[in-house]
């Protein structure tokens, strides 16, 4: 099995497109689309399901069977922060300018705009608000009040970046069944399920080889895992769960995470699949974070100026794509410079 399976990169690309088209089509009231939202194909427009995939995958890559030192732990945090923060800061600068322009000139949305999309950018961005949101974490506001609403993802990701490696370290030093207990308690309390979802990815990584041995003897099992995985990942379509109730939402996300793990089992076991390793999907997978963090600003900023739905989606997609490439290249440059500083390099050393 390859060190990095390209199927995963392609799956990232698909999830990135799911988020974009879910938000883009959700911005307008589109009757024919809304009348078919109980169709299984709804999954292709389920941006929240895509985020669950990214969270499980992050937990998967956090796992290591080696006990890292404190210096290495700090290095991992610095590496991830320098990878994510610059693009986010650029996004809220752009978002602040667009939001204030949007409000200053009284640009109105027409009646075709969905109630969900109309809930964003209703207040001007002040300096205090901008500085508060630049912190990424410890922001006390609903995500629809953020300059960049998608940044709720970073709030979760940064907290898990600190917590999950510590749990993995302790599990390596003691017993891994304790991680299972943490997952169980997180699910039962239903106050915060993100620890469980990230940790489920890490636990899967630890035991995946044992699962692969079983699958190697019964390859027909791959088909079962694929079908069940998609069904569980798409639980919101067929279950009728009322996600307006917080506890129901948390449990649904746990079920989706189980579905993602089943699908990851298939993707990691198989060699690179042509349908997932096309140049387009691999490219989208590489710039997935930057595309995610910038696309909503185009959707919100350009809506009042483009009345045709298809044209609106096409322009927003192209603008997001080009911006994501620039952000990705800039982020890689910043990360390279920071990680090559003497003090950061010293943190990387195991001694």
Short mmCIF file of C-alpha atoms in Angstrom, two decimals:
data_model
loop_
_atom_site.label_atom_id
_atom_site.label_comp_id
_atom_site.label_asym_id
_atom_site.label_seq_id
_atom_site.Cartn_x
_atom_site.Cartn_y
_atom_site.Cartn_z
CA UNK A 1 0.00 0.00 0.00
CA UNK A 2 1.30 3.43 -0.89
CA UNK A 3 2.35 5.91 1.75
CA UNK A 4 -0.16 8.36 0.33
CA UNK A 5 -3.11 6.97 -1.55
CA UNK A 6 -4.20 9.24 -4.39
CA UNK A 7 -7.78 8.07 -3.90
CA UNK A 8 -7.84 10.23 -0.79
CA UNK A 9 -6.72 13.31 -2.70
CA UNK A 10 -9.40 12.72 -5.29
CA UNK A 11 -12.02 12.25 -2.57
CA UNK A 12 -10.94 15.60 -1.13
CA UNK A 13 -11.58 17.12 -4.53
CA UNK A 14 -15.09 15.66 -4.67
CA UNK A 15 -15.86 16.95 -1.17
CA UNK A 16 -14.62 20.41 -2.12
CA UNK A 17 -17.03 20.46 -5.07
CA UNK A 18 -19.84 19.20 -2.81
CA UNK A 19 -19.32 22.17 -0.50
CA UNK A 20 -19.24 24.70 -3.31
CA UNK A 21 -22.27 23.48 -5.24
CA UNK A 22 -24.19 22.92 -2.02
CA UNK A 23 -23.65 26.56 -1.04
CA UNK A 24 -24.12 27.89 -4.59
CA UNK A 25 -27.44 26.13 -5.18
CA UNK A 26 -28.56 26.86 -1.62
CA UNK A 27 -28.12 30.59 -2.19
CA UNK A 28 -31.21 30.72 -4.40
CA UNK A 29 -34.74 29.40 -4.07
CA UNK A 30 -34.72 26.81 -6.84
CA UNK A 31 -38.10 24.98 -6.75
CA UNK A 32 -37.21 22.01 -8.97
CA UNK A 33 -34.07 21.35 -6.90
CA UNK A 34 -35.82 21.73 -3.55
CA UNK A 35 -38.53 19.31 -4.67
CA UNK A 36 -35.91 16.60 -5.14
CA UNK A 37 -33.89 17.07 -1.95
CA UNK A 38 -34.98 13.63 -0.67
CA UNK A 39 -33.25 12.01 -3.61
CA UNK A 40 -30.02 10.13 -2.70
CA UNK A 41 -28.20 12.39 -5.17
CA UNK A 42 -28.73 15.15 -2.60
CA UNK A 43 -25.47 13.93 -1.07
CA UNK A 44 -23.62 15.61 -3.94
CA UNK A 45 -24.85 18.97 -2.63
CA UNK A 46 -24.36 18.21 1.07
CA UNK A 47 -21.53 20.46 2.14
CA UNK A 48 -21.89 19.49 5.79
CA UNK A 49 -21.36 15.82 4.95
CA UNK A 50 -18.20 16.86 3.10
CA UNK A 51 -16.94 18.67 6.21
CA UNK A 52 -17.47 15.49 8.25
CA UNK A 53 -15.26 13.71 5.72
CA UNK A 54 -12.53 16.34 6.18
CA UNK A 55 -12.75 16.07 9.98
CA UNK A 56 -12.45 12.27 10.00
CA UNK A 57 -9.56 12.51 7.55
CA UNK A 58 -7.78 15.06 9.75
CA UNK A 59 -8.09 12.69 12.70
CA UNK A 60 -6.78 9.88 10.53
CA UNK A 61 -3.62 11.82 9.69
CA UNK A 62 -3.10 12.97 13.28
CA UNK A 63 -2.47 9.38 14.31
CA UNK A 64 1.08 8.16 14.81
CA UNK A 65 2.31 5.02 16.54
CA UNK A 66 5.35 6.92 17.79
CA UNK A 67 5.34 8.89 21.02
CA UNK A 68 6.22 12.39 19.90
CA UNK A 69 8.19 14.77 22.08
CA UNK A 70 6.96 18.14 23.28
CA UNK A 71 9.17 19.85 20.70
CA UNK A 72 7.70 17.78 17.88
CA UNK A 73 4.19 18.49 19.15
CA UNK A 74 4.86 22.25 19.04
CA UNK A 75 6.38 21.86 15.57
CA UNK A 76 3.23 20.11 14.32
CA UNK A 77 1.08 22.96 15.63
CA UNK A 78 3.32 25.62 14.07
CA UNK A 79 3.31 23.79 10.75
CA UNK A 80 -0.47 23.56 10.64
CA UNK A 81 -1.04 27.13 11.83
CA UNK A 82 1.28 28.56 9.17
CA UNK A 83 -0.46 26.40 6.60
CA UNK A 84 -3.97 27.60 7.45
CA UNK A 85 -3.81 31.09 8.96
CA UNK A 86 -2.44 33.20 6.05
CA UNK A 87 -5.26 32.18 3.69
CA UNK A 88 -7.82 32.81 6.40
CA UNK A 89 -6.49 36.29 7.14
CA UNK A 90 -6.57 37.15 3.44
CA UNK A 91 -10.15 35.88 3.27
CA UNK A 92 -11.43 38.06 6.12
CA UNK A 93 -9.68 41.14 4.68
CA UNK A 94 -11.48 40.55 1.39
CA UNK A 95 -14.69 39.66 3.22
CA UNK A 96 -14.60 42.82 5.35
CA UNK A 97 -14.19 45.03 2.29
CA UNK A 98 -16.94 43.28 0.35
CA UNK A 99 -19.33 43.23 3.31
CA UNK A 100 -18.96 46.95 4.05
CA UNK A 101 -19.28 47.83 0.36
CA UNK A 102 -22.33 45.59 0.20
CA UNK A 103 -24.03 47.41 3.10
CA UNK A 104 -22.81 50.95 2.39
CA UNK A 105 -24.37 51.10 -1.04
CA UNK A 106 -27.56 49.36 -0.02
CA UNK A 107 -27.22 46.53 -2.47
CA UNK A 108 -30.41 44.52 -2.12
CA UNK A 109 -31.03 40.88 -2.80
CA UNK A 110 -34.02 39.85 -4.89
CA UNK A 111 -36.81 37.57 -3.74
CA UNK A 112 -35.15 34.49 -5.22
CA UNK A 113 -32.44 34.59 -2.56
CA UNK A 114 -32.95 31.88 0.04
CA UNK A 115 -33.72 32.72 3.66
CA UNK A 116 -30.52 30.92 4.69
CA UNK A 117 -28.29 32.97 2.42
CA UNK A 118 -29.99 36.24 3.34
CA UNK A 119 -28.93 35.72 6.96
CA UNK A 120 -25.30 36.63 6.16
CA UNK A 121 -23.61 40.03 6.04
CA UNK A 122 -26.27 42.04 7.80
CA UNK A 123 -23.93 44.13 9.94
CA UNK A 124 -20.88 46.25 9.02
CA UNK A 125 -17.40 45.03 9.89
CA UNK A 126 -15.82 47.29 12.50
CA UNK A 127 -12.16 47.21 13.52
CA UNK A 128 -13.00 45.53 16.82
CA UNK A 129 -15.03 42.88 15.06
CA UNK A 130 -12.28 42.32 12.50
CA UNK A 131 -9.61 41.92 15.17
CA UNK A 132 -11.83 39.58 17.14
CA UNK A 133 -12.37 37.30 14.16
CA UNK A 134 -8.70 37.33 13.22
CA UNK A 135 -8.12 35.19 16.34
CA UNK A 136 -9.85 32.22 14.67
CA UNK A 137 -10.70 30.61 18.02
CA UNK A 138 -12.68 31.86 21.03
CA UNK A 139 -15.08 33.89 18.92
CA UNK A 140 -18.46 34.23 20.58
CA UNK A 141 -20.91 34.49 17.72
CA UNK A 142 -22.97 32.20 15.46
CA UNK A 143 -21.19 31.32 12.21
CA UNK A 144 -23.68 33.33 10.13
CA UNK A 145 -22.35 36.47 11.86
CA UNK A 146 -18.74 35.82 10.84
CA UNK A 147 -17.05 37.83 8.13
CA UNK A 148 -16.28 34.50 6.49
CA UNK A 149 -18.99 32.08 7.68
CA UNK A 150 -16.99 29.06 6.52
CA UNK A 151 -14.35 29.82 9.12
CA UNK A 152 -16.34 27.96 11.79
CA UNK A 153 -14.41 24.98 10.43
CA UNK A 154 -11.11 26.49 11.57
CA UNK A 155 -12.43 27.09 15.06
CA UNK A 156 -13.04 23.36 15.41
CA UNK A 157 -9.90 22.29 13.55
CA UNK A 158 -7.56 24.40 15.70
CA UNK A 159 -9.01 23.07 18.94
CA UNK A 160 -8.70 19.48 17.73
CA UNK A 161 -5.14 20.19 16.54
CA UNK A 162 -4.25 20.72 20.20
CA UNK A 163 -6.43 18.04 21.79
CA UNK A 164 -6.24 14.99 19.49
CA UNK A 165 -2.42 14.54 19.46
CA UNK A 166 -2.46 14.62 23.26
CA UNK A 167 -5.13 11.90 23.41
CA UNK A 168 -3.15 9.82 20.89
CA UNK A 169 0.01 10.28 22.97
CA UNK A 170 -1.75 9.17 26.15
CA UNK A 171 -3.36 6.21 24.35
CA UNK A 172 0.03 5.08 23.05
CA UNK A 173 1.41 5.29 26.58
CA UNK A 174 -1.54 3.46 28.18
CA UNK A 175 -4.38 1.60 26.44
CA UNK A 176 -6.15 2.42 23.21
CA UNK A 177 -9.50 1.26 24.53
CA UNK A 178 -9.48 4.46 26.59
CA UNK A 179 -9.84 6.42 23.34
CA UNK A 180 -12.95 4.37 22.63
CA UNK A 181 -14.29 5.40 26.02
CA UNK A 182 -13.65 9.05 25.17
CA UNK A 183 -15.56 8.63 21.91
CA UNK A 184 -18.44 6.99 23.76
CA UNK A 185 -18.63 9.71 26.40
CA UNK A 186 -18.46 12.43 23.75
CA UNK A 187 -21.36 10.84 21.88
CA UNK A 188 -23.45 10.28 25.01
CA UNK A 189 -23.08 13.82 26.33
CA UNK A 190 -24.03 15.23 22.87
CA UNK A 191 -22.59 18.57 23.91
CA UNK A 192 -19.63 18.40 21.55
CA UNK A 193 -19.09 15.58 19.08
CA UNK A 194 -16.04 16.90 17.25
CA UNK A 195 -13.61 15.17 19.62
CA UNK A 196 -15.36 11.89 18.85
CA UNK A 197 -15.29 12.41 15.08
CA UNK A 198 -11.60 13.32 14.91
CA UNK A 199 -10.71 10.54 17.32
CA UNK A 200 -12.70 8.01 15.31
CA UNK A 201 -10.43 8.79 12.36
CA UNK A 202 -7.33 8.22 14.52
CA UNK A 203 -8.66 4.94 15.95
CA UNK A 204 -9.46 3.70 12.46
CA UNK A 205 -5.89 4.48 11.37
CA UNK A 206 -4.49 2.48 14.27
CA UNK A 207 -6.49 -0.64 13.48
CA UNK A 208 -6.79 -0.38 9.70
CA UNK A 209 -4.17 -3.06 8.94
CA UNK A 210 -6.15 -5.65 10.90
CA UNK A 211 -9.23 -4.71 8.92
CA UNK A 212 -7.29 -4.95 5.65
CA UNK A 213 -6.24 -8.51 6.50
CA UNK A 214 -9.90 -9.49 6.83
CA UNK A 215 -10.84 -7.71 3.59
CA UNK A 216 -7.94 -9.39 1.78
CA UNK A 217 -9.49 -12.76 2.54
CA UNK A 218 -13.02 -11.64 1.61
CA UNK A 219 -12.75 -9.00 -1.12
CA UNK A 220 -16.50 -9.08 -1.72
CA UNK A 221 -16.70 -7.21 1.58
CA UNK A 222 -15.52 -4.07 -0.24
CA UNK A 223 -18.85 -3.79 -2.04
CA UNK A 224 -20.77 -4.05 1.22
CA UNK A 225 -18.58 -1.40 2.87
CA UNK A 226 -19.04 0.94 -0.11
CA UNK A 227 -22.84 0.67 -0.13
CA UNK A 228 -23.27 0.90 3.65
CA UNK A 229 -20.72 3.71 3.81
CA UNK A 230 -22.62 5.85 1.31
CA UNK A 231 -25.95 5.12 3.05
CA UNK A 232 -24.60 6.18 6.44
CA UNK A 233 -22.82 9.22 5.02
CA UNK A 234 -26.13 10.25 3.44
CA UNK A 235 -28.11 9.62 6.63
CA UNK A 236 -29.82 13.00 6.59
CA UNK A 237 -31.61 12.20 3.32
CA UNK A 238 -33.31 8.97 4.30
CA UNK A 239 -33.55 9.15 8.10
CA UNK A 240 -35.79 12.19 8.50
CA UNK A 241 -33.72 13.33 11.49
CA UNK A 242 -34.72 16.80 12.66
CA UNK A 243 -31.34 18.56 12.63
CA UNK A 244 -32.83 21.66 14.24
CA UNK A 245 -32.48 19.76 17.52
CA UNK A 246 -28.83 19.93 18.60
CA UNK A 247 -28.64 16.42 20.06
CA UNK A 248 -30.10 14.95 16.85
CA UNK A 249 -27.57 16.88 14.80
CA UNK A 250 -24.66 15.53 16.84
CA UNK A 251 -25.85 11.94 16.54
CA UNK A 252 -26.36 12.31 12.81
CA UNK A 253 -22.78 13.57 12.46
CA UNK A 254 -21.48 10.52 14.34
CA UNK A 255 -23.40 8.22 11.98
CA UNK A 256 -21.96 10.12 9.01
CA UNK A 257 -18.47 9.73 10.47
CA UNK A 258 -18.97 5.95 10.61
CA UNK A 259 -19.99 6.05 6.95
CA UNK A 260 -16.87 8.04 6.09
CA UNK A 261 -14.67 5.49 7.88
CA UNK A 262 -16.23 2.66 5.85
CA UNK A 263 -15.59 4.57 2.62
CA UNK A 264 -12.02 5.38 3.68
CA UNK A 265 -11.46 1.67 4.28
CA UNK A 266 -12.34 0.97 0.66
CA UNK A 267 -10.34 3.90 -0.74
CA UNK A 268 -7.21 3.06 1.27
CA UNK A 269 -7.35 -0.66 0.52
CA UNK A 270 -7.66 -0.26 -3.24
CA UNK A 271 -5.03 1.03 -5.64
CA UNK A 272 -5.54 4.43 -7.27
CA UNK A 273 -8.96 4.42 -8.93
CA UNK A 274 -9.16 6.21 -12.32
CA UNK A 275 -12.43 7.92 -11.40
CA UNK A 276 -10.82 9.50 -8.30
CA UNK A 277 -7.33 10.12 -9.60
CA UNK A 278 -8.21 12.28 -12.60
CA UNK A 279 -6.17 15.45 -12.91
CA UNK A 280 -9.20 17.61 -12.15
CA UNK A 281 -10.03 15.92 -8.84
CA UNK A 282 -6.40 15.67 -7.75
CA UNK A 283 -5.99 19.38 -8.47
CA UNK A 284 -9.13 20.24 -6.51
CA UNK A 285 -7.87 18.05 -3.68
CA UNK A 286 -4.58 19.95 -3.50
CA UNK A 287 -6.26 23.34 -3.23
CA UNK A 288 -9.25 22.09 -1.22
CA UNK A 289 -8.62 24.21 1.87
CA UNK A 290 -7.98 27.46 -0.01
CA UNK A 291 -11.00 26.89 -2.23
CA UNK A 292 -13.13 26.18 0.81
CA UNK A 293 -12.02 29.28 2.69
CA UNK A 294 -12.51 31.72 -0.21
CA UNK A 295 -15.51 30.50 -2.22
CA UNK A 296 -18.25 31.82 0.09
CA UNK A 297 -16.95 35.37 -0.26
CA UNK A 298 -17.48 35.18 -4.02
CA UNK A 299 -20.96 33.74 -3.54
CA UNK A 300 -21.96 36.51 -1.14
CA UNK A 301 -20.13 39.37 -2.84
CA UNK A 302 -21.24 38.69 -6.41
CA UNK A 303 -24.85 37.68 -5.84
CA UNK A 304 -26.37 41.20 -6.17
CA UNK A 305 -24.60 41.76 -9.48
CA UNK A 306 -25.47 38.57 -11.39
CA UNK A 307 -29.15 37.70 -11.79
CA UNK A 308 -28.75 34.58 -13.95
CA UNK A 309 -28.25 31.55 -11.67
CA UNK A 310 -26.06 29.55 -14.03
CA UNK A 311 -23.87 32.56 -14.82
CA UNK A 312 -23.64 33.37 -11.11
CA UNK A 313 -22.44 29.86 -10.23
CA UNK A 314 -19.96 29.77 -13.13
CA UNK A 315 -18.40 33.16 -12.34
CA UNK A 316 -18.17 32.37 -8.62
CA UNK A 317 -16.55 29.01 -9.35
CA UNK A 318 -13.93 30.48 -11.70
CA UNK A 319 -13.18 33.35 -9.33
CA UNK A 320 -12.87 30.98 -6.38
CA UNK A 321 -10.65 28.64 -8.35
CA UNK A 322 -8.19 31.31 -9.45
CA UNK A 323 -8.08 32.85 -5.98
CA UNK A 324 -7.55 29.43 -4.38
CA UNK A 325 -4.52 28.79 -6.61
CA UNK A 326 -2.97 32.11 -5.59
CA UNK A 327 -3.70 31.48 -1.92
CA UNK A 328 -2.31 27.95 -2.12
CA UNK A 329 0.94 29.08 -3.68
CA UNK A 330 1.29 31.94 -1.22
CA UNK A 331 0.53 29.68 1.72
CA UNK A 332 3.15 27.15 0.62
CA UNK A 333 5.72 29.94 0.37
CA UNK A 334 4.92 31.22 3.88
CA UNK A 335 5.00 27.69 5.31
CA UNK A 336 8.35 26.98 3.65
CA UNK A 337 9.87 30.18 5.03
CA UNK A 338 8.58 29.62 8.56
CA UNK A 339 9.53 25.95 8.76
CA UNK A 340 13.06 26.74 7.59
CA UNK A 341 13.68 29.17 10.42
CA UNK A 342 16.38 27.89 12.75
CA UNK A 343 14.21 27.81 15.86
CA UNK A 344 11.40 25.93 14.08
CA UNK A 345 13.86 23.44 12.60
CA UNK A 346 15.23 22.83 16.10
CA UNK A 347 11.73 21.97 17.30
CA UNK A 348 11.44 19.30 14.60
CA UNK A 349 14.47 17.36 15.86
CA UNK A 350 13.53 14.34 18.04
CA UNK A 351 16.13 15.08 20.74
#
